[in-house]
Amino acid sequence: MDILTVIGAIFGVGAIAGGVLTAMSARIVAQYEKGLVFRFGRVVGTREPGLRMLIPFIDRMRKVSTQIVTMPVPAQDGITRDNVTVRVDAVVYFRVIDPVCAVVEVQNYLFAVGQVAQTSLRSIIGKSDLDSLLSNREELNKGLEIMIDSPALSWGIHIDRVEIKDVSIPDSLKRSMSRQAEAERERRARVISAEGELQASKKLAQAGAQMAESPASLQLRLLETVVQVAAEKNSTLVLPFPVELLRFLERGTPSGTTSTDTAAEPTPTASESTPEISSPEPTPTLGQSNTPVAEQDGMRP
């Protein structure tokens, strides 16, 4: 009886120990993960999703997610090629394709990818100008993806895509760009208006030539204009007056009318206009007198 009790206790302890060891050696790998097994610190292989057994106290498993990771890149300040200060942020999408390299080759692949993304973003800002940052986003995204993917391949990481989210520029530059855009829109409006006037002048010239060939069409156009004016309730009176009649009257008016009126006025004569000037009496000179000559003879002895 004592032997059976001891044997039962031994089997019970063995079963419990086996259960504990089984529980310690069993690992569950999710569908989106890969299990990396280390045995005495050395990689011995990877485990696929499902229930996987390990050697207790010898094997150690590290799970690596193979899902696409979305990593926002903090906004980076930089100077473009045309010397404009901008602030650009982006987002990186990547996933692990080789769990061994992602764990063994780099200490923390998430931190490493983030740092490479920041430095690559600053580099792409310095190589581009402001117009490229604002308009050619697709080309910049491809260049940034290549720059990040080059070192990441050796870490077992694949960069799916990189997107530039926002480009912040100074307020003064925003005002300058708004003025430039306003001036450009005004220029386009003036060009379109000038082109419209040019086309309208051509059509009017064609219409004038057509009306010159058939004078009746000019009369019809005149009547249509009168009808349009009369359609409105106003007191406007339209009196057609041919221009040729005005030209005829202008040619018939004598050109010397005003000159004739000016010539008809009498001009003052020299006698009327010049006052009479009486000649002064001669002044006697030395040895002369005003006494008549006869009186002078009578007084002689």
XYZ file of C-alpha atoms in Angstrom:
301
model
C 0.000 0.000 0.000
C 2.826 2.348 0.788
C 4.549 1.470 -2.488
C 1.434 2.278 -4.497
C 1.103 5.619 -2.719
C 4.710 6.498 -3.477
C 4.331 5.472 -7.116
C 1.133 7.514 -7.415
C 2.819 10.525 -5.876
C 5.739 10.169 -8.270
C 3.404 9.989 -11.259
C 1.449 12.963 -9.976
C 4.569 15.041 -9.523
C 5.779 13.995 -12.972
C 2.490 14.935 -14.542
C 2.526 18.302 -12.857
C 6.123 18.895 -13.889
C 5.326 17.823 -17.440
C 2.381 20.178 -17.546
C 4.495 23.026 -16.249
C 7.254 22.321 -18.745
C 4.732 22.068 -21.571
C 3.238 25.368 -20.594
C 6.659 26.960 -20.444
C 7.698 25.594 -23.838
C 4.491 26.422 -25.718
C 4.371 29.697 -27.640
C 1.645 31.139 -29.828
C 2.730 33.157 -32.846
C 0.068 35.466 -34.343
C -0.725 35.611 -38.029
C 0.957 38.999 -38.464
C 4.119 37.977 -36.564
C 7.248 35.934 -37.057
C 8.916 34.122 -34.168
C 12.698 34.432 -33.923
C 14.195 31.604 -31.766
C 17.454 32.122 -29.847
C 19.191 29.064 -28.420
C 22.006 29.876 -26.040
C 22.046 33.364 -27.583
C 22.269 32.150 -31.153
C 19.595 32.408 -33.810
C 18.486 28.916 -34.811
C 15.546 29.840 -36.988
C 12.171 31.483 -37.279
C 8.773 30.137 -36.383
C 5.678 30.605 -38.509
C 2.286 31.646 -37.068
C 0.596 29.053 -34.887
C 1.386 27.024 -31.746
C 5.131 26.470 -31.474
C 7.094 24.458 -28.915
C 10.446 25.485 -27.458
C 12.985 23.786 -25.245
C 12.366 25.134 -21.757
C 15.139 27.174 -20.170
C 17.196 26.862 -23.384
C 15.246 28.507 -26.180
C 14.000 32.075 -26.144
C 11.614 33.513 -28.695
C 11.295 37.097 -29.847
C 8.280 38.036 -31.897
C 8.609 40.532 -34.751
C 5.570 42.146 -36.356
C 5.391 42.073 -40.150
C 2.587 44.608 -40.388
C 3.038 47.935 -42.159
C 4.197 50.527 -39.654
C 3.065 54.134 -40.003
C 5.728 56.463 -38.646
C 5.221 60.252 -38.667
C 8.385 62.228 -39.280
C 8.646 65.363 -37.096
C 8.657 68.691 -38.893
C 12.133 69.656 -40.060
C 13.390 73.191 -40.606
C 15.556 73.731 -43.653
C 16.651 76.180 -46.335
C 15.767 75.427 -49.922
C 18.045 75.826 -52.888
C 16.616 79.295 -53.575
C 17.335 80.405 -49.961
C 13.827 80.163 -48.513
C 13.296 78.945 -44.951
C 10.602 76.236 -44.811
C 9.285 73.703 -42.338
C 8.347 70.299 -43.767
C 6.918 67.174 -42.138
C 6.252 63.749 -43.660
C 5.054 60.222 -42.942
C 6.805 56.910 -43.697
C 5.146 53.528 -44.334
C 7.400 50.472 -43.943
C 7.356 46.824 -42.868
C 9.798 44.113 -41.842
C 10.606 41.560 -44.527
C 13.546 39.821 -42.804
C 13.069 39.424 -39.011
C 16.633 38.117 -38.496
C 18.243 41.230 -40.002
C 15.749 43.552 -38.262
C 16.707 42.110 -34.864
C 20.374 41.220 -35.346
C 21.699 43.915 -37.705
C 20.255 46.948 -35.903
C 19.569 47.561 -32.227
C 16.204 49.323 -32.662
C 14.964 49.380 -36.202
C 12.061 51.747 -35.431
C 14.390 54.401 -34.045
C 16.858 53.836 -36.892
C 14.212 54.293 -39.577
C 12.980 57.459 -37.880
C 16.431 59.021 -37.805
C 17.136 58.122 -41.439
C 13.790 59.620 -42.439
C 14.584 62.921 -40.678
C 18.042 63.274 -42.219
C 16.751 62.338 -45.673
C 13.950 64.880 -45.372
C 16.427 67.642 -44.542
C 18.614 66.583 -47.444
C 15.731 66.652 -49.913
C 14.748 70.132 -48.694
C 18.239 71.492 -49.368
C 18.325 69.989 -52.868
C 14.938 71.355 -53.950
C 13.566 74.828 -54.521
C 10.317 76.220 -53.173
C 8.321 75.664 -56.363
C 9.278 71.978 -56.385
C 8.224 71.547 -52.767
C 4.847 73.077 -53.482
C 4.079 71.516 -56.871
C 6.265 68.446 -57.577
C 5.309 66.412 -54.521
C 5.294 63.069 -56.340
C 8.869 63.357 -57.549
C 10.061 64.444 -54.105
C 8.227 61.541 -52.498
C 9.932 59.074 -54.817
C 13.356 60.593 -54.185
C 12.776 60.556 -50.429
C 11.630 56.929 -50.588
C 14.805 55.900 -52.423
C 17.001 57.752 -49.924
C 15.376 56.029 -46.930
C 15.110 52.599 -48.558
C 18.819 52.355 -49.414
C 20.102 51.840 -45.827
C 16.896 50.171 -44.642
C 17.276 47.196 -46.989
C 20.317 45.979 -45.079
C 18.176 45.988 -41.912
C 15.532 43.719 -43.437
C 13.046 46.587 -43.810
C 11.162 47.603 -46.933
C 9.891 51.164 -47.380
C 6.469 51.028 -48.992
C 5.964 54.752 -49.509
C 6.840 58.189 -48.178
C 4.509 61.181 -48.254
C 5.255 64.860 -47.558
C 2.347 66.117 -45.491
C 2.775 69.856 -45.102
C 5.123 72.627 -46.193
C 5.080 75.701 -43.945
C 6.515 78.962 -45.260
C 6.928 82.377 -43.563
C 3.958 84.759 -43.464
C 5.817 87.450 -45.396
C 6.448 84.997 -48.215
C 2.781 83.998 -48.186
C 1.778 87.628 -48.692
C 4.289 88.007 -51.521
C 2.991 84.880 -53.204
C -0.595 86.078 -52.866
C 0.326 89.396 -54.503
C 2.136 87.541 -57.266
C -0.861 85.294 -57.860
C -3.186 88.312 -57.911
C -0.975 90.070 -60.455
C -0.858 86.932 -62.580
C -4.648 86.643 -62.541
C -5.004 90.307 -63.475
C -2.551 89.844 -66.346
C -4.513 86.865 -67.638
C -7.744 88.828 -67.386
C -6.276 91.695 -69.410
C -4.879 89.323 -72.022
C -8.226 87.578 -72.361
C -10.010 90.928 -72.651
C -7.553 92.099 -75.316
C -7.982 88.864 -77.262
C -11.740 89.287 -77.065
C -11.514 92.832 -78.384
C -9.249 91.664 -81.207
C -11.679 88.945 -82.227
C -14.606 91.358 -81.948
C -12.811 93.918 -84.148
C -12.189 91.259 -86.793
C -15.837 90.249 -86.755
C -16.930 93.885 -86.910
C -14.619 94.454 -89.876
C -16.146 91.474 -91.647
C -19.632 92.720 -90.825
C -18.787 96.194 -92.146
C -17.451 94.753 -95.377
C -20.583 92.639 -95.751
C -22.847 95.638 -95.112
C -20.859 97.725 -97.584
C -21.670 95.191 -100.291
C -25.414 95.281 -99.524
C -26.663 98.690 -98.288
C -30.070 97.186 -97.476
C -28.518 95.256 -94.606
C -27.385 98.555 -93.084
C -30.958 99.838 -93.186
C -32.181 96.643 -91.569
C -29.579 97.007 -88.839
C -30.702 100.598 -88.285
C -34.312 99.497 -87.949
C -33.316 96.761 -85.529
C -31.471 99.309 -83.391
C -34.548 101.556 -83.384
C -36.708 98.617 -82.319
C -34.332 97.782 -79.462
C -34.361 101.385 -78.263
C -38.150 101.601 -78.536
C -38.577 98.334 -76.616
C -37.513 100.092 -73.448
C -40.051 102.402 -71.879
C -38.272 105.701 -72.185
C -38.596 109.013 -73.957
C -35.584 108.560 -76.229
C -36.112 109.854 -79.768
C -33.937 108.341 -82.468
C -33.578 110.453 -85.611
C -31.414 108.841 -88.295
C -29.276 111.450 -89.973
C -26.916 110.462 -92.763
C -23.311 111.411 -92.309
C -22.971 112.129 -96.031
C -25.391 115.029 -95.671
C -23.230 116.585 -92.989
C -20.200 116.251 -95.204
C -22.124 117.850 -98.102
C -23.151 120.785 -95.947
C -19.602 121.189 -94.732
C -18.298 121.336 -98.297
C -21.035 123.808 -99.310
C -20.270 126.312 -96.567
C -17.974 129.146 -97.945
C -14.709 129.284 -96.164
C -14.244 133.112 -96.579
C -17.289 134.199 -94.557
C -15.456 135.146 -91.475
C -12.660 136.874 -93.421
C -15.212 138.991 -95.360
C -16.779 140.286 -92.161
C -13.417 141.245 -90.900
C -12.499 143.092 -94.116
C -15.796 145.071 -94.187
C -14.940 147.018 -91.116
C -13.561 150.564 -92.106
C -10.011 151.280 -91.256
C -9.202 154.760 -89.956
C -7.308 157.114 -92.328
C -4.116 158.880 -91.482
C -5.877 162.207 -91.068
C -8.494 160.749 -88.753
C -6.213 158.761 -86.688
C -3.312 161.229 -86.475
C -4.010 164.493 -84.576
C -3.092 167.854 -86.188
C 0.243 169.231 -85.125
C 0.698 173.030 -85.518
C 4.087 174.164 -86.618
C 5.793 176.357 -84.032
C 6.568 180.001 -84.762
C 10.176 180.678 -85.665
C 12.154 182.144 -82.858
C 14.176 185.289 -83.698
C 17.838 184.896 -83.890
C 20.521 187.358 -82.861
C 20.421 190.544 -84.964
C 16.840 189.943 -86.101
C 13.582 191.443 -84.832
C 9.928 190.917 -85.366
C 9.308 194.436 -86.773
C 8.298 194.570 -90.471
C 10.805 195.636 -93.036
C 8.831 198.777 -94.135
C 8.803 200.107 -90.668
C 12.470 199.548 -90.514
C 12.993 201.570 -93.746
C 10.877 204.512 -92.468
C 12.879 204.841 -89.415
C 16.061 205.227 -91.350
C 17.362 208.847 -91.404
